[in-house]
Coordinates of C-alpha atoms in Angstrom, one line a residue:
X236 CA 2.9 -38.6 -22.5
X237 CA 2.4 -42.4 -22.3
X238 CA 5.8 -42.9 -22.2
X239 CA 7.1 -40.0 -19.7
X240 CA 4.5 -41.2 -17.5
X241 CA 6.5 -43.6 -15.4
X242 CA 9.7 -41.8 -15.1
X243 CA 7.3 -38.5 -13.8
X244 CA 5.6 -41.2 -11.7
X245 CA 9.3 -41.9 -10.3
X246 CA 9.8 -38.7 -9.7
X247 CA 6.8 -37.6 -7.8
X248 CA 8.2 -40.2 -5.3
X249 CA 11.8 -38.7 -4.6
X250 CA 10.9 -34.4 -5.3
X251 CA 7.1 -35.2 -4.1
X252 CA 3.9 -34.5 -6.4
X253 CA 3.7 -30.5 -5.3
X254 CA 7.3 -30.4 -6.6
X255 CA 5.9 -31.8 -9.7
X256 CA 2.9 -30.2 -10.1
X257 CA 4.9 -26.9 -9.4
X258 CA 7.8 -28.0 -11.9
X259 CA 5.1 -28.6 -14.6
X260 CA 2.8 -25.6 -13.8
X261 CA 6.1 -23.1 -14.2
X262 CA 7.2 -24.5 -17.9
X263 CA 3.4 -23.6 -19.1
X264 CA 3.7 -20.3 -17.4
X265 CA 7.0 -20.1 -19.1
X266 CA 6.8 -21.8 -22.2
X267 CA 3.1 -22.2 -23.3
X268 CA 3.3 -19.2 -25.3
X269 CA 7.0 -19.7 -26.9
X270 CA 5.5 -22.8 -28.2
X271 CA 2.3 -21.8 -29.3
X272 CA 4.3 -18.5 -31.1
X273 CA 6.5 -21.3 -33.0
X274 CA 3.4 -24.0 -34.0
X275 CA 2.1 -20.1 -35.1
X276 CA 5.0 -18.8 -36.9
X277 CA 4.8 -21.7 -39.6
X278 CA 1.9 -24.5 -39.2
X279 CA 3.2 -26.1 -42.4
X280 CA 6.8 -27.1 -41.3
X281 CA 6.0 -30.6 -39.8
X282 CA 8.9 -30.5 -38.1
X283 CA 8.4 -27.3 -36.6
X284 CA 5.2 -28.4 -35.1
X285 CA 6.1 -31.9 -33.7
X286 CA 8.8 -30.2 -31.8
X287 CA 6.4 -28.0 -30.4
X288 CA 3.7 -30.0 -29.9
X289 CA 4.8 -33.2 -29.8
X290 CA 7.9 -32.9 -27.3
X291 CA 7.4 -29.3 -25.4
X292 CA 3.6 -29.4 -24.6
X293 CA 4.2 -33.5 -24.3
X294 CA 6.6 -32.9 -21.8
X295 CA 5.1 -30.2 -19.6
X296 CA 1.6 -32.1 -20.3
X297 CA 3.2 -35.5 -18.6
X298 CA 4.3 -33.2 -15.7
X299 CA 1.4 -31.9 -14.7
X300 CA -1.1 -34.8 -16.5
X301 CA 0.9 -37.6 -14.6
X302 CA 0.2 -36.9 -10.7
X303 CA -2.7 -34.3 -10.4
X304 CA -5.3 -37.4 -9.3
X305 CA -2.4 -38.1 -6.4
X306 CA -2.3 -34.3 -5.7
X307 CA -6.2 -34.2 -5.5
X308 CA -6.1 -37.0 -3.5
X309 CA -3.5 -36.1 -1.3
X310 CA -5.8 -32.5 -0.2
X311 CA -8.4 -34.1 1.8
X312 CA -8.8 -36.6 4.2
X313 CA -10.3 -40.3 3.8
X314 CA -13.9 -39.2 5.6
X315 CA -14.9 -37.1 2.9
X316 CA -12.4 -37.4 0.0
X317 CA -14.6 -39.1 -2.1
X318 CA -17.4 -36.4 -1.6
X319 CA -14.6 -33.7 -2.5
X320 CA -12.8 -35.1 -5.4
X321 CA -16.0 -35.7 -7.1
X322 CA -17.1 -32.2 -6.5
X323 CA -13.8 -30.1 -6.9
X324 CA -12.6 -32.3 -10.1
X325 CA -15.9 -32.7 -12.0
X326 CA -17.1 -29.4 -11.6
X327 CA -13.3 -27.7 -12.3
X328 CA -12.9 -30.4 -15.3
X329 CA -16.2 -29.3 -16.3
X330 CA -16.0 -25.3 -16.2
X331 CA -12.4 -25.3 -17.3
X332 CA -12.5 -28.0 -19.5
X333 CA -15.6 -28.1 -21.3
X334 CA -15.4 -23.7 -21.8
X335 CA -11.8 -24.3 -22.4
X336 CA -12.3 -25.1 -26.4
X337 CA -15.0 -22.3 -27.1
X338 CA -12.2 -19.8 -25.2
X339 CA -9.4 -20.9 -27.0
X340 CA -11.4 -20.0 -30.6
X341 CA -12.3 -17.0 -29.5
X342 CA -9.0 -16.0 -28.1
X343 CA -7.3 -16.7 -32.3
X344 CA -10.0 -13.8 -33.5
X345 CA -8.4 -11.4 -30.9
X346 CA -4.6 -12.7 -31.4
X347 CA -3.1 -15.8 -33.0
X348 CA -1.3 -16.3 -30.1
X349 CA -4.7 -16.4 -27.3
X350 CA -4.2 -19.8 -27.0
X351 CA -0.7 -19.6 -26.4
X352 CA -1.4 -16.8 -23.9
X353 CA -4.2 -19.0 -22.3
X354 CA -2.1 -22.1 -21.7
X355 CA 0.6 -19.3 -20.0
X356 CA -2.1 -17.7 -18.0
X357 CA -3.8 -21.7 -16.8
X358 CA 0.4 -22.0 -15.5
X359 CA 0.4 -18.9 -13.6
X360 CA -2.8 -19.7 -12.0
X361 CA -1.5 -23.4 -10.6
X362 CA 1.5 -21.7 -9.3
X363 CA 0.6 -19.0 -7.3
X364 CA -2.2 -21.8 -6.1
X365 CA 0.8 -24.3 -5.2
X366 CA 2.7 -21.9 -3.2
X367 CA 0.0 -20.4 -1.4
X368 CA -1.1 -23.6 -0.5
X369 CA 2.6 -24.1 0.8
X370 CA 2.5 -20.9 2.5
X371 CA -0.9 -21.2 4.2
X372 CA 0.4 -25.0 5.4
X373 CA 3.7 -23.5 6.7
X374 CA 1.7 -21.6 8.8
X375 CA -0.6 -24.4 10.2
X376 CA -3.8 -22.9 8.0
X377 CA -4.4 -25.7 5.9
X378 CA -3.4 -29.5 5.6
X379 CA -2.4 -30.1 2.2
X380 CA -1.6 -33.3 3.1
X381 CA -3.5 -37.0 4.0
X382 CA -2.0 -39.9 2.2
X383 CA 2.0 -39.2 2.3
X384 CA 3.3 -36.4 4.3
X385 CA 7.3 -36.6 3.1
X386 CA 8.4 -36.4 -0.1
X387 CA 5.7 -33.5 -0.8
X388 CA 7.5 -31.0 -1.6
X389 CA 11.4 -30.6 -1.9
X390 CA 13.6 -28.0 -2.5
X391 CA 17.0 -28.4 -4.6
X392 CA 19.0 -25.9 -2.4
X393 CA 19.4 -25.3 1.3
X394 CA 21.2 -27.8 3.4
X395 CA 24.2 -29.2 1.7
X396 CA 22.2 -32.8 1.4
X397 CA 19.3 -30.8 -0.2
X398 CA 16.6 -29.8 2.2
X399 CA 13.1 -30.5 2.6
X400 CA 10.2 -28.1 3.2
X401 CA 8.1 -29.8 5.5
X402 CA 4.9 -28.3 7.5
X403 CA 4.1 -30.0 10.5
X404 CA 1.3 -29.0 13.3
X405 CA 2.8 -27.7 16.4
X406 CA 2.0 -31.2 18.1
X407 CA 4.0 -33.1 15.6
X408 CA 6.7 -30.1 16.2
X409 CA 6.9 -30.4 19.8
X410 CA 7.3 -34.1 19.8
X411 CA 10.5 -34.1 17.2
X412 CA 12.1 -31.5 19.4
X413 CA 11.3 -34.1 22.2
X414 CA 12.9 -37.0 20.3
X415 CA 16.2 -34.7 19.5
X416 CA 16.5 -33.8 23.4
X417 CA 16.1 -37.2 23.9
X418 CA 18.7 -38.5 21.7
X419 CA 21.5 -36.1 22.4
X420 CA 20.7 -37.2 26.1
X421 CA 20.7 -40.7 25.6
X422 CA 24.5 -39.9 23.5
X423 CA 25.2 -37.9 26.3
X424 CA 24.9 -40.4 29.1
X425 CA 26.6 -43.5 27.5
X426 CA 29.6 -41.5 26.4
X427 CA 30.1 -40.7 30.4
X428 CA 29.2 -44.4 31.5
X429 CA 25.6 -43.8 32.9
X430 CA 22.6 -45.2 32.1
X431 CA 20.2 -42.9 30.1
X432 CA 18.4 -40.0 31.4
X433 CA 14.5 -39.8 30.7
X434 CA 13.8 -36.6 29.2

């Protein structure tokens, strides 16, 4: 993880840190319990288990280890984020975190594979948490964002130079669609020899 950290670093700052987080939250979702199943299948091959272990949970763990403090961060704004990252990550980091041990030993007496099935269950949950997030943002609910607005989150498909899901306030809105109208006047006007029209 150590290692993967700067390069996930890096890429929080072109995709954004929601595009990580999602990224990361989908491969445990996905893959937490193929990898458990195959630490499960035969915990003496050492090789077996470092693959497992060692580069599939280290790879998804430095996705979603790397830039959650930024993505906590980012969810409030500087009046009061100290007050609510103390309380939403020490009391999560202590519910989740301190039960998540005891749960996991009592998940191997109903299968071998509970804590394979927890780690794919934890994905699930920061997923459908990530895009509802999006979804209530696109539709001016909540602010998910206070520190950097663009790259947040950005999606690989859509325009043909990639295309960027980006929630403004209807304010913020209005005034782009000002500066466009703007522009193409100002365009407009030198190309006939004019000076500018104010719009």
């Amino acid at each position: 993880m150590l290692v993967l950290a700067m390069p996930v670093g890096w890429l929080a700052d072109v995709v954004g840190v929601a595009s990580v987080m999602l990224i990361g939250s989908l491969g445990f979702m996905l893959g937490g319990l193929p990898l458990w199943s195959m630490v499960q299948r035969n915990p003496q091959d050492l090789k077996q288990v470092m693959l497992s272990l060692g580069v599939g949970f280290g790879v998804l763990g430095s996705l979603v280890g790397t830039v959650p403090f930024y993505f906590v961060v980012e969810l409030f704004p500087t009046a009061v984020r100290n007050t609510a990252v103390c309380i939403c990550w020490n009391v999560s980091l202590s519910i989740f975190g301190g039960l998540a041990p005891i749960v996991a030993q009592v998940s191997v007496s109903w299968s071998p594979l509970g804590p394979g099935i927890m780690y794919a269950v934890g994905g699930c949950i920061s997923v459908l948490s990530i895009l509802l997030g999006l979804f209530l943002q696109s539709r001016n609910v909540v602010q998910l964002t206070h520190v950097r607005k663009e790259p947040y989150f950005v999606l690989s498909c859509g325009a043909a130079r990639g295309a960027k899901l980006t929630c403004t306030t209807s304010d913020e809105s209005e005034a782009a669609v000002q500066k466009v109208d703007s522009s193409a006047s100002t365009e407009a006007s030198s190309s006939q020899g004019t000076s500018p029209v104010q719009v």
